[in-house]
Amino acid sequence: MGDSLAVEEQRSALSFKSCVPEPKPKTGSDMNQELVKRCRAMIIKLLPVEVGLSQITDATSSVITPEVISSFAKSGGDFGKAVPFALLRVKALFMAEAHNNPADYDENLCRATAAEVLARRIVHNLPIDKLESIMSTRYRYRESDGDESAPSSALEIAIDHHDTIFLSSSEAEHVVNCLWRGDLVQRNNENMDIDYVPYQPGESSSFWAHLNPDRMSVPRYQSTFKIVVWCIFLFVYSQSVQTPLESFNAERNWDGYEIVLYVMALAFLIEETVKMFKIIRIAPRPMATVSLYALDAADGETGGRGIVINNLIQALLGAPDFDSPSERFGYPFGLIIFYGWNFVATIILVNVLIALFGSAYSDVIDNETDEYLVFFAHKTIDLIRAPDSYVYLAPFNLIEAFLIAPFEWILSRDMYIALNRHTMTVLFFVPLTFIAFFESQISHSKNRSISAYFNEPLTDEEGDPVVEDPTCENDDNGEISRTKFEDLISVFPDTTLTEGAGIHREMMMMRKQLDRLEAAIRSQG
């Protein structure tokens, strides 16, 4: 296990701005690309033994101290902006090692949690103007098999590994909201990889500057458009089934609602089929179905759906009939399949899965706010992870599939881009008009700033002497700052440190004073 991890660490070399990592001997300039390996080594030194998870995640942790956070933030050197991504990658490596080595699961879980907490604390200390860049910059790394990975950002890798601690931070929520609103958009670079860049016309109040077909790829507008389309689909469905008796007329033709219904259903079917092909390999499923049909027909008879359904329901209710499968469905295969059904339904489903579901449900309820933020981030990233550069939402994906996509192999790249932009402008002219009006007149940056001024809480005013010690020069009734602000807070406890950490700090200060006293005595003697 140690050898395999060493190989994986050796290959985990970051490259920045979607550059391709090269498996060559390390030089002085290549040392910056070993950030993942370096952070992992630092975490092993930080946590050589297992500690409680509460000691790591607590805000006053004695393990993840401000000094430790500063040390990890400096570990990237000139590539400090990649440290959060590297720590999240280290977290994934520790979790993989934990699953592969159950004996050290708790120890590696502590290290993985520490890596995620460190990534969150480092991002929390970043200035707001660098936050979007650090969270959305995409990197490549070497996978365990030596191949280069697809470009991924810190936000994307946190979503892929369900990093709840990191994604529930206010900084991650800020970047997710920027992606949701379209303040950050996707652009293809010279390597045809995706980079996230600020939306340039965002500061403009011109209607025509915001009339852009690319805005249909913004998650907020995609979600709204899909809701409207589904409402239209429900209306069309209700209209098409209002007169079911007319369907018995042999001379009756399809009306307009039925045609629209079937076209929209086909569009949704194609959309979901594309998603299904991306998620799972569906080839074994038809093969297994064909095999079951072959077993059913092995005795020369087919059918018996009523008997099968009756036996399955009886087995689920706790009264299985083992004679019918043995006699009716090709002994011994029918009986073996029925045994498997009873085992799955009675043992696994009733006794195991329900208990696991209850435990998982209680975990989600206890952490409901963080889980919601993770779900929202996952939904946002899922909407912008489009397979192509032109988002044709259903039911208009039929036009792309049958009328636009074939021209990709005929037209030049510039002509194909122009064809897609003009087609999308015509197809989505109505929603694009609403989007342009909303962004130029309602959601404009000036209006947003005014709204934020009245609605958002007060900004951080720590260290402002006007706030801490206000003066009342024109008020003859008295003075507020009779006692200085420093004197008022001098009796406050330091809640950023645990009791043990506070005692340790006091002892270190006392030790330094004793050392100085001892040095003074020796100098006088």
Short mmCIF file of C-alpha atoms in Angstrom, two decimals:
data_model
loop_
_atom_site.label_atom_id
_atom_site.label_comp_id
_atom_site.label_asym_id
_atom_site.label_seq_id
_atom_site.Cartn_x
_atom_site.Cartn_y
_atom_site.Cartn_z
CA MET A 1 0.00 0.00 0.00
CA GLY A 2 2.81 2.38 0.86
CA ASP A 3 4.53 1.70 -2.48
CA SER A 4 1.37 2.36 -4.46
CA LEU A 5 0.78 5.62 -2.61
CA ALA A 6 4.35 6.66 -3.23
CA VAL A 7 3.86 6.05 -6.95
CA GLU A 8 0.62 8.04 -6.89
CA GLU A 9 2.30 10.90 -5.05
CA GLN A 10 5.17 10.89 -7.53
CA ARG A 11 2.71 11.27 -10.39
CA SER A 12 0.51 13.88 -8.71
CA ALA A 13 2.19 16.92 -10.24
CA LEU A 14 0.07 20.02 -10.66
CA SER A 15 0.15 22.11 -13.76
CA PHE A 16 -1.37 25.55 -13.82
CA LYS A 17 -3.79 27.12 -16.29
CA SER A 18 -4.62 23.79 -17.86
CA CYS A 19 -1.03 23.04 -18.86
CA VAL A 20 -0.11 19.45 -19.66
CA PRO A 21 2.11 17.82 -17.02
CA GLU A 22 5.25 16.18 -18.35
CA PRO A 23 6.65 12.99 -16.79
CA LYS A 24 10.25 14.16 -16.75
CA PRO A 25 12.94 14.29 -14.03
CA LYS A 26 12.37 17.03 -11.53
CA THR A 27 14.40 20.20 -11.87
CA GLY A 28 14.47 23.35 -9.78
CA SER A 29 11.57 24.87 -11.76
CA ASP A 30 9.59 21.62 -11.48
CA MET A 31 9.61 21.63 -7.69
CA ASN A 32 6.65 24.00 -7.63
CA GLN A 33 4.58 21.33 -9.39
CA GLU A 34 5.05 18.93 -6.47
CA LEU A 35 2.65 20.88 -4.28
CA VAL A 36 0.30 17.98 -3.66
CA LYS A 37 3.14 15.77 -2.47
CA ARG A 38 4.50 18.52 -0.23
CA CYS A 39 1.15 19.27 1.41
CA ARG A 40 0.56 15.58 2.06
CA ALA A 41 3.94 15.26 3.76
CA MET A 42 3.17 18.30 5.92
CA ILE A 43 -0.16 16.87 7.03
CA ILE A 44 1.48 13.56 7.96
CA LYS A 45 3.93 15.54 10.12
CA LEU A 46 1.05 17.52 11.59
CA LEU A 47 -0.99 14.40 12.44
CA PRO A 48 1.35 11.45 12.96
CA VAL A 49 -1.30 9.81 15.15
CA GLU A 50 -5.09 9.75 15.22
CA VAL A 51 -6.95 12.57 16.97
CA GLY A 52 -10.63 13.27 17.42
CA LEU A 53 -12.41 14.89 14.48
CA SER A 54 -13.86 17.53 16.80
CA GLN A 55 -10.33 18.67 17.64
CA ILE A 56 -9.75 19.32 13.93
CA THR A 57 -13.02 20.93 12.88
CA ASP A 58 -13.51 23.08 15.98
CA ALA A 59 -13.07 26.82 15.46
CA THR A 60 -10.70 26.94 18.45
CA SER A 61 -8.82 23.83 17.40
CA SER A 62 -5.51 23.16 19.08
CA VAL A 63 -4.39 21.32 15.92
CA ILE A 64 -5.40 23.72 13.12
CA THR A 65 -3.96 26.83 14.75
CA PRO A 66 -3.37 30.19 13.02
CA GLU A 67 0.33 29.34 12.85
CA VAL A 68 -0.42 26.02 11.10
CA ILE A 69 -2.74 27.75 8.62
CA SER A 70 -0.08 30.35 7.84
CA SER A 71 2.52 27.61 7.35
CA PHE A 72 0.37 25.75 4.82
CA ALA A 73 -0.51 28.99 3.04
CA LYS A 74 3.21 29.60 2.51
CA SER A 75 3.87 26.05 1.31
CA GLY A 76 3.04 26.94 -2.30
CA GLY A 77 5.71 29.59 -2.68
CA ASP A 78 5.12 31.38 -5.98
CA PHE A 79 2.18 29.05 -6.64
CA GLY A 80 0.32 29.90 -3.45
CA LYS A 81 -2.98 30.31 -5.30
CA ALA A 82 -2.96 26.54 -5.97
CA VAL A 83 -2.67 25.54 -2.31
CA PRO A 84 -6.46 25.12 -1.72
CA PHE A 85 -6.73 22.90 -4.80
CA ALA A 86 -3.71 20.88 -3.69
CA LEU A 87 -5.15 20.39 -0.19
CA LEU A 88 -8.46 19.17 -1.60
CA ARG A 89 -6.53 16.79 -3.84
CA VAL A 90 -4.60 15.59 -0.77
CA LYS A 91 -7.92 15.03 0.97
CA ALA A 92 -9.03 12.78 -1.88
CA LEU A 93 -5.76 10.82 -1.68
CA PHE A 94 -6.16 10.27 2.06
CA MET A 95 -9.76 9.10 1.59
CA ALA A 96 -8.65 6.67 -1.12
CA GLU A 97 -5.98 5.32 1.20
CA ALA A 98 -8.52 5.04 4.02
CA HIS A 99 -10.84 2.90 1.89
CA ASN A 100 -7.97 0.75 0.62
CA ASN A 101 -6.51 0.24 4.10
CA PRO A 102 -9.36 -0.25 6.60
CA ALA A 103 -6.94 -0.81 9.50
CA ASP A 104 -5.85 2.85 9.31
CA TYR A 105 -9.21 4.24 8.24
CA ASP A 106 -9.74 6.55 11.23
CA GLU A 107 -6.19 7.86 11.05
CA ASN A 108 -6.45 8.71 7.35
CA LEU A 109 -9.93 10.15 7.89
CA CYS A 110 -8.44 12.60 10.40
CA ARG A 111 -5.77 13.62 7.91
CA ALA A 112 -8.33 14.01 5.12
CA THR A 113 -10.52 16.17 7.37
CA ALA A 114 -7.51 18.27 8.33
CA ALA A 115 -6.68 18.86 4.66
CA GLU A 116 -10.23 20.01 3.95
CA VAL A 117 -10.34 22.26 7.02
CA LEU A 118 -7.00 23.80 6.07
CA ALA A 119 -8.27 24.50 2.56
CA ARG A 120 -11.33 26.24 3.99
CA ARG A 121 -9.32 28.31 6.49
CA ILE A 122 -6.80 29.39 3.85
CA VAL A 123 -9.59 30.46 1.49
CA HIS A 124 -11.24 32.31 4.37
CA ASN A 125 -8.12 34.43 4.85
CA LEU A 126 -7.92 35.41 1.18
CA PRO A 127 -8.78 38.94 0.02
CA ILE A 128 -12.12 39.12 -1.75
CA ASP A 129 -10.57 40.24 -5.05
CA LYS A 130 -8.51 37.01 -5.32
CA LEU A 131 -11.23 34.64 -4.16
CA GLU A 132 -12.95 34.02 -7.49
CA SER A 133 -9.68 33.42 -9.31
CA ILE A 134 -8.32 30.94 -6.78
CA MET A 135 -11.57 29.00 -6.50
CA SER A 136 -12.22 28.78 -10.25
CA THR A 137 -8.74 28.41 -11.79
CA ARG A 138 -8.47 24.95 -13.33
CA TYR A 139 -5.47 22.63 -12.98
CA ARG A 140 -4.32 19.25 -14.23
CA TYR A 141 -2.56 16.51 -12.28
CA ARG A 142 -1.22 13.03 -12.84
CA GLU A 143 -3.63 10.24 -11.94
CA SER A 144 -2.59 6.94 -10.36
CA ASP A 145 -2.33 5.24 -13.76
CA GLY A 146 -0.02 7.92 -15.12
CA ASP A 147 -2.56 9.63 -17.35
CA GLU A 148 -3.23 13.33 -17.07
CA SER A 149 -6.53 14.30 -15.56
CA ALA A 150 -9.17 16.55 -17.01
CA PRO A 151 -8.84 20.19 -15.94
CA SER A 152 -10.59 20.82 -12.65
CA SER A 153 -10.84 23.72 -10.21
CA ALA A 154 -10.87 23.73 -6.43
CA LEU A 155 -14.63 24.22 -6.47
CA GLU A 156 -15.19 21.37 -8.93
CA ILE A 157 -12.99 18.89 -7.09
CA ALA A 158 -14.75 19.76 -3.83
CA ILE A 159 -18.11 19.02 -5.45
CA ASP A 160 -16.88 15.78 -7.00
CA HIS A 161 -15.73 14.50 -3.60
CA HIS A 162 -18.65 15.99 -1.61
CA ASP A 163 -16.41 18.15 0.59
CA THR A 164 -19.12 19.49 2.87
CA ILE A 165 -16.80 21.45 5.15
CA PHE A 166 -15.25 23.35 2.25
CA LEU A 167 -18.44 23.94 0.26
CA SER A 168 -20.39 25.20 3.27
CA SER A 169 -18.04 28.16 3.71
CA SER A 170 -19.18 31.66 2.83
CA GLU A 171 -16.31 31.95 0.34
CA ALA A 172 -17.42 28.89 -1.64
CA GLU A 173 -21.01 30.15 -1.50
CA HIS A 174 -19.87 33.49 -2.93
CA VAL A 175 -18.17 31.85 -5.93
CA VAL A 176 -21.12 29.49 -6.49
CA ASN A 177 -23.48 32.46 -6.51
CA CYS A 178 -21.24 34.22 -9.05
CA LEU A 179 -21.47 31.16 -11.29
CA TRP A 180 -25.21 30.89 -10.68
CA ARG A 181 -25.82 34.53 -11.66
CA GLY A 182 -23.42 34.39 -14.61
CA ASP A 183 -20.89 36.85 -13.20
CA LEU A 184 -18.30 34.17 -14.01
CA VAL A 185 -18.65 32.50 -17.42
CA GLN A 186 -16.84 29.77 -19.31
CA ARG A 187 -14.42 30.56 -22.10
CA ASN A 188 -12.32 28.18 -24.20
CA ASN A 189 -8.60 28.94 -24.12
CA GLU A 190 -6.01 28.21 -26.80
CA ASN A 191 -5.83 24.56 -25.68
CA MET A 192 -9.64 24.22 -26.02
CA ASP A 193 -9.90 23.82 -22.26
CA ILE A 194 -12.39 25.78 -20.19
CA ASP A 195 -11.39 28.76 -18.06
CA TYR A 196 -13.73 30.81 -15.88
CA VAL A 197 -13.52 34.53 -16.61
CA PRO A 198 -15.60 37.53 -15.45
CA TYR A 199 -18.54 38.46 -17.64
CA GLN A 200 -17.40 41.63 -19.40
CA PRO A 201 -20.73 43.37 -20.26
CA GLY A 202 -21.80 43.04 -16.62
CA GLU A 203 -21.01 46.71 -15.92
CA SER A 204 -22.89 47.95 -18.99
CA SER A 205 -26.46 49.20 -18.81
CA SER A 206 -27.02 48.80 -22.55
CA PHE A 207 -29.79 46.41 -23.56
CA TRP A 208 -27.99 45.29 -26.73
CA ALA A 209 -24.77 44.54 -24.85
CA HIS A 210 -26.64 41.93 -22.80
CA LEU A 211 -28.54 40.41 -25.74
CA ASN A 212 -26.13 37.50 -26.04
CA PRO A 213 -27.10 33.87 -26.84
CA ASP A 214 -24.28 32.67 -24.59
CA ARG A 215 -26.34 33.84 -21.59
CA MET A 216 -28.59 30.80 -22.06
CA SER A 217 -25.79 28.73 -20.52
CA VAL A 218 -26.02 30.64 -17.21
CA PRO A 219 -27.36 28.24 -14.54
CA ARG A 220 -29.97 30.69 -13.25
CA TYR A 221 -31.50 31.17 -16.69
CA GLN A 222 -31.23 27.48 -17.55
CA SER A 223 -33.15 26.55 -14.41
CA THR A 224 -35.82 29.19 -15.03
CA PHE A 225 -36.20 28.16 -18.68
CA LYS A 226 -36.59 24.50 -17.73
CA ILE A 227 -39.29 25.35 -15.19
CA VAL A 228 -41.22 27.34 -17.81
CA VAL A 229 -40.88 24.53 -20.36
CA TRP A 230 -42.14 21.96 -17.86
CA CYS A 231 -45.14 24.15 -17.06
CA ILE A 232 -45.88 24.36 -20.79
CA PHE A 233 -45.49 20.60 -21.04
CA LEU A 234 -48.01 20.05 -18.23
CA PHE A 235 -50.47 22.41 -19.94
CA VAL A 236 -50.05 20.61 -23.29
CA TYR A 237 -50.47 17.24 -21.60
CA SER A 238 -53.66 18.34 -19.83
CA GLN A 239 -55.10 19.61 -23.12
CA SER A 240 -54.21 16.46 -25.05
CA VAL A 241 -55.96 14.13 -22.57
CA GLN A 242 -59.14 16.14 -22.07
CA THR A 243 -61.11 14.16 -24.69
CA PRO A 244 -59.85 10.56 -24.46
CA LEU A 245 -63.01 9.10 -26.07
CA GLU A 246 -62.10 10.63 -29.42
CA SER A 247 -59.07 8.33 -29.63
CA PHE A 248 -61.42 5.40 -30.46
CA ASN A 249 -62.39 7.10 -33.73
CA ALA A 250 -60.39 5.40 -36.52
CA GLU A 251 -60.58 8.45 -38.78
CA ARG A 252 -59.41 10.86 -36.14
CA ASN A 253 -56.07 12.65 -36.74
CA TRP A 254 -53.66 14.00 -34.19
CA ASP A 255 -54.42 17.50 -33.03
CA GLY A 256 -51.84 20.20 -32.39
CA TYR A 257 -51.54 19.52 -28.66
CA GLU A 258 -50.72 15.86 -29.22
CA ILE A 259 -48.04 16.69 -31.78
CA VAL A 260 -46.44 19.21 -29.40
CA LEU A 261 -46.70 16.68 -26.56
CA TYR A 262 -44.88 13.94 -28.45
CA VAL A 263 -42.22 16.32 -29.76
CA MET A 264 -41.48 17.60 -26.26
CA ALA A 265 -41.50 14.08 -24.86
CA LEU A 266 -38.98 13.04 -27.52
CA ALA A 267 -36.78 16.02 -26.66
CA PHE A 268 -36.84 15.17 -22.95
CA LEU A 269 -36.15 11.53 -23.77
CA ILE A 270 -33.07 12.45 -25.82
CA GLU A 271 -31.83 14.78 -23.09
CA GLU A 272 -32.17 12.16 -20.36
CA THR A 273 -30.70 9.45 -22.59
CA VAL A 274 -27.59 11.55 -23.14
CA LYS A 275 -27.27 11.99 -19.38
CA MET A 276 -27.76 8.27 -18.83
CA PHE A 277 -24.99 7.37 -21.25
CA LYS A 278 -22.67 9.72 -19.37
CA ILE A 279 -23.48 8.30 -15.95
CA ILE A 280 -23.54 4.53 -16.49
CA ARG A 281 -22.79 1.91 -19.07
CA ILE A 282 -26.18 0.56 -20.07
CA ALA A 283 -24.97 -2.34 -22.23
CA PRO A 284 -25.08 -4.99 -19.43
CA ARG A 285 -28.71 -4.20 -18.63
CA PRO A 286 -30.24 -5.29 -21.97
CA MET A 287 -27.95 -8.30 -22.00
CA ALA A 288 -29.16 -9.35 -18.55
CA THR A 289 -32.77 -8.85 -19.65
CA VAL A 290 -32.26 -11.02 -22.73
CA SER A 291 -30.65 -13.71 -20.56
CA LEU A 292 -33.65 -13.77 -18.23
CA TYR A 293 -36.03 -14.10 -21.19
CA ALA A 294 -33.92 -16.99 -22.46
CA LEU A 295 -34.12 -18.74 -19.10
CA ASP A 296 -37.88 -18.22 -19.03
CA ALA A 297 -38.26 -19.80 -22.49
CA ALA A 298 -35.95 -22.74 -21.76
CA ASP A 299 -38.88 -24.99 -20.79
CA GLY A 300 -40.79 -24.20 -23.99
CA GLU A 301 -43.22 -21.78 -22.33
CA THR A 302 -43.16 -18.03 -21.85
CA GLY A 303 -45.28 -15.58 -19.94
CA GLY A 304 -46.67 -16.10 -16.47
CA ARG A 305 -46.46 -12.45 -15.51
CA GLY A 306 -49.38 -12.75 -13.10
CA ILE A 307 -47.77 -15.67 -11.27
CA VAL A 308 -44.44 -13.86 -11.06
CA ILE A 309 -45.97 -10.66 -9.70
CA ASN A 310 -48.07 -12.62 -7.19
CA ASN A 311 -45.05 -14.56 -5.91
CA LEU A 312 -42.89 -11.45 -5.63
CA ILE A 313 -45.55 -9.61 -3.64
CA GLN A 314 -46.05 -12.62 -1.35
CA ALA A 315 -42.30 -12.83 -0.76
CA LEU A 316 -42.14 -9.12 0.06
CA LEU A 317 -44.98 -9.55 2.57
CA GLY A 318 -43.18 -12.45 4.26
CA ALA A 319 -45.02 -15.48 2.80
CA PRO A 320 -42.95 -16.73 -0.17
CA ASP A 321 -44.17 -19.68 -2.26
CA PHE A 322 -41.15 -21.74 -3.29
CA ASP A 323 -43.13 -24.43 -5.11
CA SER A 324 -44.38 -22.30 -8.01
CA PRO A 325 -40.94 -21.08 -9.18
CA SER A 326 -39.56 -24.61 -8.93
CA GLU A 327 -42.36 -26.13 -11.01
CA ARG A 328 -43.21 -23.29 -13.39
CA PHE A 329 -39.96 -21.51 -14.27
CA GLY A 330 -37.25 -23.88 -15.47
CA TYR A 331 -35.86 -25.69 -12.46
CA PRO A 332 -33.37 -24.89 -10.97
CA PHE A 333 -32.87 -21.40 -12.49
CA GLY A 334 -36.27 -20.02 -11.53
CA LEU A 335 -35.85 -21.20 -7.95
CA ILE A 336 -32.34 -19.71 -7.73
CA ILE A 337 -33.59 -16.34 -8.97
CA PHE A 338 -36.49 -16.49 -6.50
CA TYR A 339 -34.04 -17.26 -3.67
CA GLY A 340 -32.06 -14.19 -4.70
CA TRP A 341 -35.18 -12.03 -4.69
CA ASN A 342 -36.14 -13.20 -1.21
CA PHE A 343 -32.64 -12.57 0.08
CA VAL A 344 -32.54 -9.06 -1.38
CA ALA A 345 -36.08 -8.16 -0.29
CA THR A 346 -36.09 -9.73 3.17
CA ILE A 347 -32.51 -9.49 4.39
CA ILE A 348 -30.93 -6.55 2.58
CA LEU A 349 -33.89 -4.27 1.85
CA VAL A 350 -35.91 -4.64 5.04
CA ASN A 351 -33.16 -5.14 7.62
CA VAL A 352 -30.11 -3.37 6.21
CA LEU A 353 -31.05 -0.66 3.73
CA ILE A 354 -33.86 0.78 5.81
CA ALA A 355 -31.51 1.07 8.79
CA LEU A 356 -28.84 2.69 6.63
CA PHE A 357 -31.43 5.05 5.15
CA GLY A 358 -32.53 6.09 8.63
CA SER A 359 -28.93 6.72 9.68
CA ALA A 360 -28.15 8.69 6.51
CA TYR A 361 -31.34 10.71 6.87
CA SER A 362 -30.49 11.64 10.46
CA ASP A 363 -26.98 12.70 9.38
CA VAL A 364 -28.43 14.95 6.68
CA ILE A 365 -30.98 16.46 9.07
CA ASP A 366 -28.26 17.19 11.64
CA ASN A 367 -26.20 18.92 8.95
CA GLU A 368 -29.05 20.24 6.81
CA THR A 369 -27.68 23.72 6.06
CA ASP A 370 -24.30 22.46 4.89
CA GLU A 371 -25.91 19.70 2.82
CA TYR A 372 -28.20 22.23 1.14
CA LEU A 373 -25.23 24.41 0.21
CA VAL A 374 -23.45 21.36 -1.22
CA PHE A 375 -26.57 20.43 -3.20
CA PHE A 376 -26.89 23.95 -4.59
CA ALA A 377 -23.21 24.02 -5.56
CA HIS A 378 -23.54 20.61 -7.23
CA LYS A 379 -26.62 21.77 -9.16
CA THR A 380 -24.86 24.93 -10.34
CA ILE A 381 -21.71 23.15 -11.51
CA ASP A 382 -23.76 20.38 -13.13
CA LEU A 383 -25.60 22.95 -15.25
CA ILE A 384 -22.42 24.56 -16.59
CA ARG A 385 -20.61 21.30 -17.25
CA ALA A 386 -22.13 21.18 -20.72
CA PRO A 387 -20.69 18.75 -23.28
CA ASP A 388 -20.48 21.47 -25.96
CA SER A 389 -20.12 25.22 -26.22
CA TYR A 390 -23.70 25.84 -27.36
CA VAL A 391 -26.49 25.01 -24.95
CA TYR A 392 -29.71 24.08 -26.75
CA LEU A 393 -32.20 23.40 -23.97
CA ALA A 394 -35.01 20.91 -24.54
CA PRO A 395 -37.12 20.83 -26.69
CA PHE A 396 -34.78 22.84 -28.95
CA ASN A 397 -32.10 20.17 -28.63
CA LEU A 398 -33.94 18.36 -31.44
CA ILE A 399 -33.03 21.21 -33.79
CA GLU A 400 -29.40 20.96 -32.74
CA ALA A 401 -29.31 17.17 -33.12
CA PHE A 402 -30.93 16.94 -36.56
CA LEU A 403 -30.33 20.32 -38.23
CA ILE A 404 -27.25 21.98 -36.69
CA ALA A 405 -24.85 19.23 -35.58
CA PRO A 406 -24.38 17.71 -39.09
CA PHE A 407 -22.91 21.01 -40.31
CA GLU A 408 -20.04 20.74 -37.81
CA TRP A 409 -18.24 18.38 -40.22
CA ILE A 410 -18.89 20.59 -43.26
CA LEU A 411 -18.47 24.22 -42.21
CA SER A 412 -15.34 25.90 -40.95
CA ARG A 413 -15.01 26.68 -37.26
CA ASP A 414 -15.87 30.38 -37.63
CA MET A 415 -18.86 29.65 -39.86
CA TYR A 416 -20.12 26.96 -37.48
CA ILE A 417 -19.86 29.39 -34.56
CA ALA A 418 -21.79 32.03 -36.54
CA LEU A 419 -24.45 29.46 -37.49
CA ASN A 420 -24.98 28.47 -33.86
CA ARG A 421 -25.10 32.04 -32.58
CA HIS A 422 -27.63 33.15 -35.19
CA THR A 423 -29.74 30.03 -34.67
CA MET A 424 -29.74 30.41 -30.89
CA THR A 425 -30.60 34.10 -31.18
CA VAL A 426 -33.66 33.26 -33.28
CA LEU A 427 -34.79 30.27 -31.21
CA PHE A 428 -34.29 31.89 -27.82
CA PHE A 429 -35.11 35.47 -28.79
CA VAL A 430 -37.95 35.77 -26.27
CA PRO A 431 -36.02 34.49 -23.22
CA LEU A 432 -32.90 36.38 -24.35
CA THR A 433 -34.96 39.57 -24.46
CA PHE A 434 -36.12 39.06 -20.88
CA ILE A 435 -32.57 38.22 -19.80
CA ALA A 436 -31.13 41.34 -21.46
CA PHE A 437 -33.80 43.55 -19.89
CA PHE A 438 -33.26 41.95 -16.47
CA GLU A 439 -29.48 42.32 -16.57
CA SER A 440 -29.39 45.83 -18.05
CA GLN A 441 -32.17 47.43 -16.02
CA ILE A 442 -32.92 45.36 -12.91
CA SER A 443 -29.81 43.36 -12.04
CA HIS A 444 -27.32 46.00 -13.16
CA SER A 445 -24.30 46.54 -10.94
CA LYS A 446 -25.47 50.00 -9.85
CA ASN A 447 -28.88 48.74 -8.84
CA ARG A 448 -27.26 45.78 -7.10
CA SER A 449 -24.97 48.11 -5.15
CA ILE A 450 -27.91 50.24 -4.04
CA SER A 451 -29.85 47.14 -3.00
CA ALA A 452 -26.84 45.78 -1.15
CA TYR A 453 -26.43 49.07 0.70
CA PHE A 454 -29.94 48.86 2.14
CA ASN A 455 -30.26 45.09 2.57
CA GLU A 456 -26.86 43.68 3.48
CA PRO A 457 -25.48 43.82 7.03
CA LEU A 458 -22.87 46.34 8.02
CA THR A 459 -19.38 45.76 6.71
CA ASP A 460 -16.51 44.72 8.93
CA GLU A 461 -15.47 47.80 10.91
CA GLU A 462 -12.86 46.17 13.11
CA GLY A 463 -10.10 48.58 14.06
CA ASP A 464 -12.02 51.72 13.08
CA PRO A 465 -11.41 54.28 15.88
CA VAL A 466 -14.58 56.17 14.96
CA VAL A 467 -16.62 53.06 15.71
CA GLU A 468 -14.65 51.88 18.73
CA ASP A 469 -14.40 55.26 20.49
CA PRO A 470 -17.15 57.52 19.11
CA THR A 471 -17.16 61.17 20.09
CA CYS A 472 -20.16 63.35 20.92
CA GLU A 473 -18.81 66.84 20.36
CA ASN A 474 -22.18 68.55 19.91
CA ASP A 475 -24.02 66.63 22.61
CA ASP A 476 -24.18 68.37 26.00
CA ASN A 477 -25.83 65.37 27.71
CA GLY A 478 -22.64 63.35 28.11
CA GLU A 479 -19.88 61.31 26.50
CA ILE A 480 -19.96 57.69 25.28
CA SER A 481 -16.24 56.95 25.34
CA ARG A 482 -15.61 57.59 29.02
CA THR A 483 -13.78 54.26 29.08
CA LYS A 484 -11.47 53.42 26.22
CA PHE A 485 -12.35 50.55 23.91
CA GLU A 486 -9.10 48.74 24.71
CA ASP A 487 -9.90 48.86 28.43
CA LEU A 488 -13.40 47.49 27.84
CA ILE A 489 -12.24 44.45 25.87
CA SER A 490 -9.17 43.77 27.99
CA VAL A 491 -11.22 41.51 30.28
CA PHE A 492 -12.70 39.48 27.39
CA PRO A 493 -11.56 35.87 27.09
CA ASP A 494 -9.67 34.83 23.97
CA THR A 495 -12.28 32.61 22.30
CA THR A 496 -9.97 31.85 19.37
CA LEU A 497 -7.96 29.52 21.61
CA THR A 498 -8.93 26.52 23.66
CA GLU A 499 -8.24 26.46 27.36
CA GLY A 500 -5.29 24.15 26.86
CA ALA A 501 -3.85 26.31 24.09
CA GLY A 502 -4.20 29.40 26.27
CA ILE A 503 -2.37 27.71 29.12
CA HIS A 504 0.34 26.56 26.73
CA ARG A 505 0.81 30.09 25.41
CA GLU A 506 1.04 31.53 28.91
CA MET A 507 3.62 28.89 29.86
CA MET A 508 5.70 29.71 26.78
CA MET A 509 5.61 33.41 27.67
CA MET A 510 6.64 32.56 31.23
CA ARG A 511 9.48 30.41 29.91
CA LYS A 512 10.78 33.23 27.76
CA GLN A 513 10.69 35.59 30.74
CA LEU A 514 12.58 33.06 32.88
CA ASP A 515 15.18 32.66 30.14
CA ARG A 516 15.68 36.42 29.99
CA LEU A 517 15.90 36.58 33.79
CA GLU A 518 18.46 33.75 33.84
CA ALA A 519 20.50 35.48 31.15
CA ALA A 520 20.43 38.75 33.13
CA ILE A 521 21.58 37.01 36.33
CA ARG A 522 24.45 35.31 34.50
CA SER A 523 25.54 38.59 32.95
CA GLN A 524 25.64 40.26 36.36
CA GLY A 525 27.44 37.31 37.99
#
